[in-house]
GROMACS .gro file of C-alpha atoms in nm:
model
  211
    1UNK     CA    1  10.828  12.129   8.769
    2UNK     CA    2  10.984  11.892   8.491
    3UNK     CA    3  11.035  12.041   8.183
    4UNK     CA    4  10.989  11.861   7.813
    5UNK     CA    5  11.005  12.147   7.600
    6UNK     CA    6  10.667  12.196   7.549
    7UNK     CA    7  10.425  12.476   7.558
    8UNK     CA    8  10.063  12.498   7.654
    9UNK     CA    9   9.833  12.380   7.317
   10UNK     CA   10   9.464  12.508   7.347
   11UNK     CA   11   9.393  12.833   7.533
   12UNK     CA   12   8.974  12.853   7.630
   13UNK     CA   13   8.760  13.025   7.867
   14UNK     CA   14   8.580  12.839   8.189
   15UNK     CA   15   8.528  12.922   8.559
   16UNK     CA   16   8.769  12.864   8.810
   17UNK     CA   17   8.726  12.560   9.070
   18UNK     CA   18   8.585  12.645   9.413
   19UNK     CA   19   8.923  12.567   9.529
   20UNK     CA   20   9.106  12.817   9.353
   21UNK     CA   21   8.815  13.065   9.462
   22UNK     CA   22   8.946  13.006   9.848
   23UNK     CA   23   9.320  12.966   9.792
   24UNK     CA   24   9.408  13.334   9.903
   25UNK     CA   25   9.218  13.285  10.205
   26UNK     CA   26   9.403  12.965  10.294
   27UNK     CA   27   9.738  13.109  10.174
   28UNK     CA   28   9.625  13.442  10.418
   29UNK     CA   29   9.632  13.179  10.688
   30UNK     CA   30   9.934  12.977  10.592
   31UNK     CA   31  10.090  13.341  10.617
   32UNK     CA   32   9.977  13.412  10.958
   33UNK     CA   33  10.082  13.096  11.096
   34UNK     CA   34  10.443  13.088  10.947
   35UNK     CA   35  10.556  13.382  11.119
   36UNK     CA   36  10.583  13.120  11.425
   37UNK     CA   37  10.802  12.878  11.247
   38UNK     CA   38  11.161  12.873  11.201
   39UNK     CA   39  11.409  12.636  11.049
   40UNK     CA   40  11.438  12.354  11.223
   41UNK     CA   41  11.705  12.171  11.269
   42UNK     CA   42  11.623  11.869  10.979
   43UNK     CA   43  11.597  12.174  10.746
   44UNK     CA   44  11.968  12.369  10.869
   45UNK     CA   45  12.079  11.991  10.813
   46UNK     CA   46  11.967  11.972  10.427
   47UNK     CA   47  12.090  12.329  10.375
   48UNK     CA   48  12.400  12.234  10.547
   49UNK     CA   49  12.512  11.930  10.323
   50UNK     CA   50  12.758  11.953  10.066
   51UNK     CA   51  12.730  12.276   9.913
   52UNK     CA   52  12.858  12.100   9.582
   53UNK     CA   53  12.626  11.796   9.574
   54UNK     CA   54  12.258  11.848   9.462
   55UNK     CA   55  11.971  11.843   9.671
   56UNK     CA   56  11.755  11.527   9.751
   57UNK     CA   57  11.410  11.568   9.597
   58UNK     CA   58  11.169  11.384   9.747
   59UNK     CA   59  10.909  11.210   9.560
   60UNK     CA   60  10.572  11.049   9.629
   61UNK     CA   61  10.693  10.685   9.562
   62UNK     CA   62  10.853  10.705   9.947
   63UNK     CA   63  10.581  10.731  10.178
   64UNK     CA   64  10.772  10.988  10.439
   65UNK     CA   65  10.868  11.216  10.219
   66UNK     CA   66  10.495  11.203  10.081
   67UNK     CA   67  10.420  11.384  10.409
   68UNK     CA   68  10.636  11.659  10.362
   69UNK     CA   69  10.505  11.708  10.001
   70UNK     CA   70  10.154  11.689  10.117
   71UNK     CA   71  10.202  11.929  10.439
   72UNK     CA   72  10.164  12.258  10.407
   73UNK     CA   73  10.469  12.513  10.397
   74UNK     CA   74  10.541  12.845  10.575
   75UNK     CA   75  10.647  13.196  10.548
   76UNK     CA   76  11.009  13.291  10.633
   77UNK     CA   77  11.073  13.541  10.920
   78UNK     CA   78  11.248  13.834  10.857
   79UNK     CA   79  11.542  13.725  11.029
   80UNK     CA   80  11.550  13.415  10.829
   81UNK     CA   81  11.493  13.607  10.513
   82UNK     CA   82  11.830  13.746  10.569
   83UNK     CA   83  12.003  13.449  10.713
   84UNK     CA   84  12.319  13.261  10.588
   85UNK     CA   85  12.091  12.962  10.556
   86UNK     CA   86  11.852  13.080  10.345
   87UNK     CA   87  12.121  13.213  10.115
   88UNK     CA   88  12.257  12.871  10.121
   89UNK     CA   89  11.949  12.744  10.014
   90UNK     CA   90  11.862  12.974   9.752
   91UNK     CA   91  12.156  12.924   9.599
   92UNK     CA   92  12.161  12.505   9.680
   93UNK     CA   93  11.796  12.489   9.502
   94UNK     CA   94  11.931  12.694   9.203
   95UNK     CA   95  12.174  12.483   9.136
   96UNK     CA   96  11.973  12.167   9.174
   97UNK     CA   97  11.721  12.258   8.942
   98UNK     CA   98  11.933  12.395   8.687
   99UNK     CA   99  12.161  12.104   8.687
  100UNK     CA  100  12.193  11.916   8.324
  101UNK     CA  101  12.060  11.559   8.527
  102UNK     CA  102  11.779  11.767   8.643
  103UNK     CA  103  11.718  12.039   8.382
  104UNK     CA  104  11.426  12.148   8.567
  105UNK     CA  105  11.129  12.459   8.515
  106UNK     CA  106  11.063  12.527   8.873
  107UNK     CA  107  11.149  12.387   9.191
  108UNK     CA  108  10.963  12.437   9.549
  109UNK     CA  109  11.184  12.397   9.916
  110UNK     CA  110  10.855  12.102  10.022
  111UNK     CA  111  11.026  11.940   9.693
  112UNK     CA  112  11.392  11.887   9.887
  113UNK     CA  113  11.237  11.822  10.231
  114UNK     CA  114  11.219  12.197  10.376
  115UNK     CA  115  10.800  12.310  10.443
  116UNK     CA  116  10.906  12.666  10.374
  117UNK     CA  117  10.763  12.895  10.081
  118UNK     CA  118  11.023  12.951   9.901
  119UNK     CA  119  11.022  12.848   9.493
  120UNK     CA  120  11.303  12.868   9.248
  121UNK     CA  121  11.151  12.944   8.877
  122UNK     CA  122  11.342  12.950   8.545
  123UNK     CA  123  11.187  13.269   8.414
  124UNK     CA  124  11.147  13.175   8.028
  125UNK     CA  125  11.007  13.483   7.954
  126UNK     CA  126  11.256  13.698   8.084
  127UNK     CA  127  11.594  13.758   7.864
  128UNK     CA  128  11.836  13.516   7.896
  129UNK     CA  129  11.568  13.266   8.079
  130UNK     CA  130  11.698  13.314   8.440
  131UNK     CA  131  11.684  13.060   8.777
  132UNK     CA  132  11.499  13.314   9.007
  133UNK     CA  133  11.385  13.264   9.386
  134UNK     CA  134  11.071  13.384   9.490
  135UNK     CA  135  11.020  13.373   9.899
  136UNK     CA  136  10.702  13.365  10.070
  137UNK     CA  137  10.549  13.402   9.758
  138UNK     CA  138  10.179  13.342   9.699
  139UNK     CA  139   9.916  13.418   9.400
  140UNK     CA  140   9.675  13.673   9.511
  141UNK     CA  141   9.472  13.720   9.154
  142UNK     CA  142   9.409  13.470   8.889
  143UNK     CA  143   9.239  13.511   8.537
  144UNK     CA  144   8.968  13.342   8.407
  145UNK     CA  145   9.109  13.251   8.086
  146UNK     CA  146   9.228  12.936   8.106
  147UNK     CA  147   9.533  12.757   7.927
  148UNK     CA  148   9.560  12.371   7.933
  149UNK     CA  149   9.889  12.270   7.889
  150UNK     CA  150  10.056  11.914   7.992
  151UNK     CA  151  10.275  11.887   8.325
  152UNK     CA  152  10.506  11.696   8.491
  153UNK     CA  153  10.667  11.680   8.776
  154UNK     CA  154  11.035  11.624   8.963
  155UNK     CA  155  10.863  11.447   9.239
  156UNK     CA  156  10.630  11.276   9.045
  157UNK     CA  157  10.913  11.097   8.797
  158UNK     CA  158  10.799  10.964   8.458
  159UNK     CA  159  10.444  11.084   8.453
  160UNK     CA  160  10.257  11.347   8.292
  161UNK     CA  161   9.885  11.463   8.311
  162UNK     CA  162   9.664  11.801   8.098
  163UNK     CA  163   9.617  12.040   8.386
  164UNK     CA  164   9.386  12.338   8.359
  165UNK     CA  165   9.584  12.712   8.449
  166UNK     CA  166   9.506  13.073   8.457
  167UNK     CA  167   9.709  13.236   8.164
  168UNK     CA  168   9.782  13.520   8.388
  169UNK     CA  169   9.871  13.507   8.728
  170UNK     CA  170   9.971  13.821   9.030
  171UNK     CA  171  10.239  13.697   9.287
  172UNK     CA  172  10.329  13.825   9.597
  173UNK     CA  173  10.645  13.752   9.754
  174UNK     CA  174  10.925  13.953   9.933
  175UNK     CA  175  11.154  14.123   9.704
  176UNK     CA  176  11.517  14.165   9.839
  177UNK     CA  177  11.638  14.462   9.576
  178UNK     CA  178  11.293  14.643   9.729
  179UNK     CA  179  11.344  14.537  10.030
  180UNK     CA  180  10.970  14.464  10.092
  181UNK     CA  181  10.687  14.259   9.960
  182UNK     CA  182  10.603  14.336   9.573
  183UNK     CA  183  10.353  14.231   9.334
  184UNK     CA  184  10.421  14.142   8.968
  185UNK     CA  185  10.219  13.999   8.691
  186UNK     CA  186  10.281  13.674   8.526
  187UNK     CA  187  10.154  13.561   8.207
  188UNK     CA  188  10.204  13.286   7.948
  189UNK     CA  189  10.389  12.975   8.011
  190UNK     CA  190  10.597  13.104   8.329
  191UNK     CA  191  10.253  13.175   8.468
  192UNK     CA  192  10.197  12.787   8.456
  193UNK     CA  193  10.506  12.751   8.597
  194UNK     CA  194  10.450  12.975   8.895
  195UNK     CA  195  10.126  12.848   8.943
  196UNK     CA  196  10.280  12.477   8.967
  197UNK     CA  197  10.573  12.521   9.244
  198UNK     CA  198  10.314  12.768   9.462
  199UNK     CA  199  10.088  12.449   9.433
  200UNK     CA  200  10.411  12.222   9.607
  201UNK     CA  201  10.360  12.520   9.911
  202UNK     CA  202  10.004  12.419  10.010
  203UNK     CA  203  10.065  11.983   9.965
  204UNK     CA  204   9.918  12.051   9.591
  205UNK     CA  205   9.992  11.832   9.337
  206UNK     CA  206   9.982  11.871   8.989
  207UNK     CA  207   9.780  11.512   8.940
  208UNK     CA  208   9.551  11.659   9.174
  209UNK     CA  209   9.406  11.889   8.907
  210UNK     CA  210   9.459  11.676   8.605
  211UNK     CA  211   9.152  11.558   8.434
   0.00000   0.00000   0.00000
């Protein structure tokens, strides 16, 4: 997600789209299915570039990597959770995204060419506003309240649209200090911003919900 510095402007009540209603269903399924993929060997190759050099983000201006952005992404095995690679790439997104030239709120591994769920999120709520990674993440509960705040996006460059959000937000995703899959609840702003990159994971774009 591309930040600007701004916050969300009008807060208001309204029901959720239909889609929302069936996203944990389709994420449920996304989950079931990823357990059979592994990194392939175009995704060990980004990882495996210059550790110092950022990360390509794709954009929908170049029809290929449209495909990626638009094709859904899947849950890491355990042995890949614990992988070199996935370090590598955890801490190759980080730096991306927090880069000056990039300055970034959230990026999502479909973003740099890898149709895994994994998200990097600057936590502006927490202390010290953090770049945390979030794998095989998913939103399991949204609220109904509803803030509308204005987007934009890293792969979508010099555009920016009003997109509805829930104001708070549960993830799921596996927690390596628990060693197991936690829940936490997200509100405010970062909620927007969680609710943006775990869009990238199932082809979602932000312009597909502006109005």
């Amino acid at each position: 997600m591309e930040g600007n510095g701004q916050k969300p402007t009008e807060i208001k009540h309204m029901k959720r789209f239909i889609l929302l209603a069936i996203l944990p269903s389709i994420l449920a399924l996304a989950s079931c299915v990823g357990s059979q993929h592994k990194f392939s060997e175009q995704d060990l190759a980004i990882i495996n570039t210059n550790p110092d050099s950022l990360l390509h983000i794709y954009t929908i201006d170049n029809p290929e990597e449209l495909k990626v952005l638009r094709s859904p992404s899947y849950n890491l095995t355990k042995k890949e959770l614990h992988s070199e690679a996935f370090q590598k790439l955890a801490r190759r997104m980080i730096y991306t995204v927090s880069h000056p030239s990039v300055n970034g709120l959230g990026l999502a591994a479909p973003q740099i060419g890898i149709n895994k769920a994994v998200i990097v999120v600057h936590r502006v709520d927490k202390e010290g506003m953090p770049y945390e990674v979030y794998p095989n993440i998913s939103i399991v509960e949204s609220s109904e309240e509803i803030t509308i705040s204005q987007e934009g996006c890293l792969s979508i460059p010099d555009k920016r649209g009003d997109v509805d959000r829930s104001v708070i937000v549960v993830i799921e995703y596996y927690s390596y200090s628990a060693k197991k899959v936690v829940r936490d609840t997200i509100n405010s702003y970062a909620s927007v911003i969680f609710q943006h990159e775990t869009d990238h994971l199932d082809g979602i774009l932000y312009t597909d919900r502006t109005w």
